[in-house]
Amino acid sequence: MDMIHAVLYIAGALMMGLGALGASIGIGILGGRFLEGAARQPELIPMLRTQFFIVMGLVDAVPMIAVGLAMYVLFAVAG
Amino acid sequence: MRTIIPQHQKPDSDIRLALLVQGGVLLVAAILVYLVYGQASAMAVASGGLVALANSGLLAWRMRGAERRVDTDAQQDLRMLYRTGLERFALVVFFLALGMGVLKLDPPVMIAGFVLGQLAWLVGVTIRLGRTH
């Protein structure tokens, strides 16, 4: 494997890994805040649940793009 | 713990606006690409966009399912959220690999469609959040 291919694989891995890291931090904070809110006011759980899912869609939209780009680099450019 | 939620406190589950924005943007993009670059590119854009649409559709479906429950078990909601995250990740990886690897669609164009779909979803959700608050 030459140097260019090695760097491309590292780039793809970094894209996926850093995207996953960002998403996991975001979803971890989101889940923690949801539990905090649910413990504080259990009667608001239905409303919090909806917001929780919507914000999750926002949090992992950008890492999903990173996954798509990483797959392109890994399978189309390097592969 | 199970509680009955009064009708007026039920959460607004209408996330259709975000899905409609996404679908509309993808349709327009596919038509434009078809007119400018031809059928193969339009197929690739539409496939990438459909992956993004399936991704957000799965989230909306799970969200609707969670809202139908009347219990207030936060732990179960959290479990459902993490499971949905994994399902969505697997769905995106599977369908992108299918499109690029098996169907041999043009990868940059397919990724462009996917990115466009995700951006349209972001815009749609932001609009919806703006309407909620």
Coordinates of C-alpha atoms in Angstrom, one line a residue:
Chain A
M1 CA 0.0 0.0 0.0
D2 CA 1.5 3.3 -1.0
M3 CA 1.6 6.5 1.1
I4 CA -1.4 8.2 -0.6
H5 CA -3.7 5.2 0.1
A6 CA -2.5 5.0 3.7
V7 CA -3.2 8.7 4.2
L8 CA -6.7 8.4 2.6
Y9 CA -7.6 5.5 5.0
I10 CA -6.4 7.6 7.9
A11 CA -8.4 10.6 6.7
G12 CA -11.6 8.4 6.4
A13 CA -11.1 6.9 9.8
L14 CA -10.6 10.4 11.3
M15 CA -13.7 11.7 9.7
M16 CA -15.8 8.8 11.0
G17 CA -14.1 8.8 14.4
L18 CA -14.3 12.5 15.1
G19 CA -17.9 12.6 13.8
A20 CA -18.8 9.8 16.2
L21 CA -17.0 11.6 19.1
G22 CA -18.9 14.8 18.5
A23 CA -22.2 13.0 18.2
S24 CA -21.6 10.9 21.3
I25 CA -20.7 14.0 23.4
G26 CA -23.8 15.8 22.1
I27 CA -26.1 12.8 22.7
G28 CA -24.6 12.2 26.1
I29 CA -25.2 15.8 27.2
L30 CA -28.7 15.6 25.7
G31 CA -29.6 12.4 27.5
G32 CA -28.2 13.7 30.8
R33 CA -30.2 16.9 30.6
F34 CA -33.3 14.9 29.6
L35 CA -33.0 12.7 32.8
E36 CA -32.3 15.8 34.8
G37 CA -35.4 17.5 33.5
A38 CA -37.5 14.3 33.9
A39 CA -36.4 13.9 37.5
R40 CA -37.2 17.6 38.3
Q41 CA -40.6 17.6 36.6
P42 CA -41.9 14.2 35.7
E43 CA -45.2 15.6 34.4
L44 CA -43.3 17.3 31.6
I45 CA -41.8 14.0 30.3
P46 CA -44.1 13.8 27.2
M47 CA -43.1 17.3 26.1
L48 CA -39.4 16.7 26.9
R49 CA -39.5 13.5 25.0
T50 CA -40.6 15.2 21.8
Q51 CA -37.9 17.9 22.1
F52 CA -35.4 15.2 23.0
F53 CA -36.0 13.3 19.7
I54 CA -36.0 16.5 17.6
V55 CA -32.7 17.8 19.1
M56 CA -31.2 14.4 18.6
G57 CA -32.1 14.7 14.9
L58 CA -30.2 18.0 14.9
V59 CA -27.2 16.6 16.9
D60 CA -26.5 13.7 14.7
A61 CA -27.3 15.2 11.3
V62 CA -23.8 16.7 10.8
P63 CA -21.9 13.5 12.0
M64 CA -24.0 11.5 9.5
I65 CA -22.7 13.8 6.7
A66 CA -19.2 13.0 8.0
V67 CA -20.0 9.3 7.8
G68 CA -21.2 9.8 4.2
L69 CA -18.0 11.6 3.2
A70 CA -15.8 9.1 5.0
M71 CA -17.5 6.3 3.1
Y72 CA -16.9 8.1 -0.1
V73 CA -13.2 8.5 0.8
L74 CA -12.8 4.9 2.0
F75 CA -14.6 3.1 -0.8
A76 CA -14.6 5.4 -3.8
V77 CA -11.3 7.3 -3.6
A78 CA -9.1 4.9 -1.7
G79 CA -10.7 1.7 -2.6
Chain B
M1 CA -44.9 4.8 36.8
R2 CA -48.0 5.3 34.6
T3 CA -50.0 8.5 34.3
I4 CA -52.7 9.5 31.9
I5 CA -51.8 12.6 30.1
P6 CA -54.6 15.1 29.5
Q7 CA -55.3 15.8 25.8
H8 CA -54.2 19.5 26.1
Q9 CA -50.8 18.4 27.5
K10 CA -50.1 15.9 24.7
P11 CA -46.9 17.0 22.8
D12 CA -47.2 18.3 19.3
S13 CA -45.9 15.4 17.2
D14 CA -46.0 17.1 13.9
I15 CA -42.6 16.8 12.4
R16 CA -44.1 16.4 9.0
L17 CA -43.0 19.9 8.1
A18 CA -39.3 18.9 8.3
L19 CA -39.9 15.8 6.3
L20 CA -41.9 17.9 3.7
V21 CA -39.1 20.4 3.4
Q22 CA -36.6 17.6 2.9
G23 CA -38.7 15.8 0.3
G24 CA -39.4 19.0 -1.6
V25 CA -35.8 20.1 -1.7
L26 CA -34.7 16.6 -2.9
L27 CA -37.4 16.5 -5.6
V28 CA -36.3 19.9 -6.9
A29 CA -32.6 19.0 -6.8
A30 CA -33.3 15.7 -8.6
I31 CA -35.3 17.4 -11.4
L32 CA -32.6 20.1 -11.8
V33 CA -29.8 17.5 -12.0
Y34 CA -31.8 15.5 -14.5
L35 CA -32.3 18.6 -16.7
V36 CA -28.6 19.6 -16.5
Y37 CA -26.6 16.4 -16.2
G38 CA -28.9 13.6 -17.3
Q39 CA -30.5 10.5 -15.9
A40 CA -27.5 8.8 -14.2
S41 CA -26.6 11.8 -12.1
A42 CA -30.3 12.4 -11.2
M43 CA -30.6 8.8 -10.0
A44 CA -27.5 9.2 -7.9
V45 CA -28.8 12.4 -6.3
A46 CA -32.2 10.9 -5.7
S47 CA -30.7 7.8 -4.1
G48 CA -28.5 9.8 -1.8
G49 CA -31.4 12.0 -0.9
L50 CA -33.6 9.0 -0.2
V51 CA -31.0 7.7 2.2
A52 CA -31.3 11.0 4.1
L53 CA -35.1 10.9 3.9
A54 CA -35.1 7.3 5.2
N55 CA -32.8 8.4 8.0
S56 CA -35.1 11.2 9.2
G57 CA -38.2 9.1 8.5
L58 CA -37.0 6.4 10.9
L59 CA -36.4 9.1 13.6
A60 CA -39.9 10.5 13.0
W61 CA -41.4 7.0 13.2
R62 CA -39.7 6.2 16.4
M63 CA -40.6 9.6 17.8
R64 CA -44.3 9.0 17.0
G65 CA -44.1 5.6 18.6
A66 CA -42.6 7.0 21.8
E67 CA -45.3 9.7 21.9
R68 CA -48.1 7.1 21.7
R69 CA -46.9 5.7 25.0
V70 CA -48.6 7.2 28.0
D71 CA -46.1 6.2 30.6
T72 CA -43.5 8.5 32.0
D73 CA -40.5 6.2 32.1
A74 CA -37.5 8.4 31.2
Q75 CA -35.1 5.4 31.3
Q76 CA -37.1 3.7 28.5
D77 CA -37.1 6.9 26.5
L78 CA -33.3 7.1 26.8
R79 CA -33.0 3.4 25.8
M80 CA -35.2 4.1 22.8
L81 CA -33.1 7.1 21.8
Y82 CA -29.8 5.3 21.9
R83 CA -31.3 2.4 19.9
T84 CA -32.7 4.8 17.3
G85 CA -29.3 6.4 17.0
L86 CA -27.7 3.0 16.3
E87 CA -30.4 2.0 13.9
R88 CA -30.1 5.2 11.9
F89 CA -26.3 4.9 11.7
A90 CA -26.6 1.3 10.4
L91 CA -29.3 2.3 7.9
V92 CA -27.1 5.1 6.5
V93 CA -24.0 3.0 6.2
F94 CA -25.9 0.1 4.7
F95 CA -27.8 2.1 2.0
L96 CA -24.7 4.3 1.1
A97 CA -22.6 1.1 0.7
L98 CA -25.4 -0.5 -1.3
G99 CA -25.7 2.6 -3.6
M100 CA -21.9 3.0 -4.1
G101 CA -20.8 -0.6 -4.0
V102 CA -23.6 -2.7 -5.5
L103 CA -25.6 -0.3 -7.6
K104 CA -22.5 1.5 -8.8
L105 CA -24.0 5.0 -8.6
D106 CA -21.7 7.9 -9.0
P107 CA -20.3 8.3 -5.4
P108 CA -19.6 12.1 -5.3
V109 CA -23.1 12.8 -6.7
M110 CA -24.8 10.4 -4.4
I111 CA -22.9 11.9 -1.4
A112 CA -24.0 15.4 -2.6
G113 CA -27.6 14.2 -2.6
F114 CA -27.2 12.8 0.9
V115 CA -25.6 16.0 2.2
L116 CA -28.3 18.1 0.6
G117 CA -30.9 15.9 2.2
Q118 CA -29.3 16.2 5.6
L119 CA -29.0 20.0 5.3
A120 CA -32.7 20.2 4.3
W121 CA -33.5 18.2 7.4
L122 CA -31.5 20.6 9.5
V123 CA -33.3 23.6 8.0
G124 CA -36.7 21.9 8.4
V125 CA -36.1 21.0 12.1
T126 CA -34.8 24.5 12.8
I127 CA -38.0 25.9 11.3
R128 CA -40.1 23.6 13.4
L129 CA -38.2 24.4 16.6
G130 CA -38.7 28.1 15.7
R131 CA -42.5 27.5 15.4
T132 CA -42.6 25.6 18.7
H133 CA -40.9 28.3 20.8

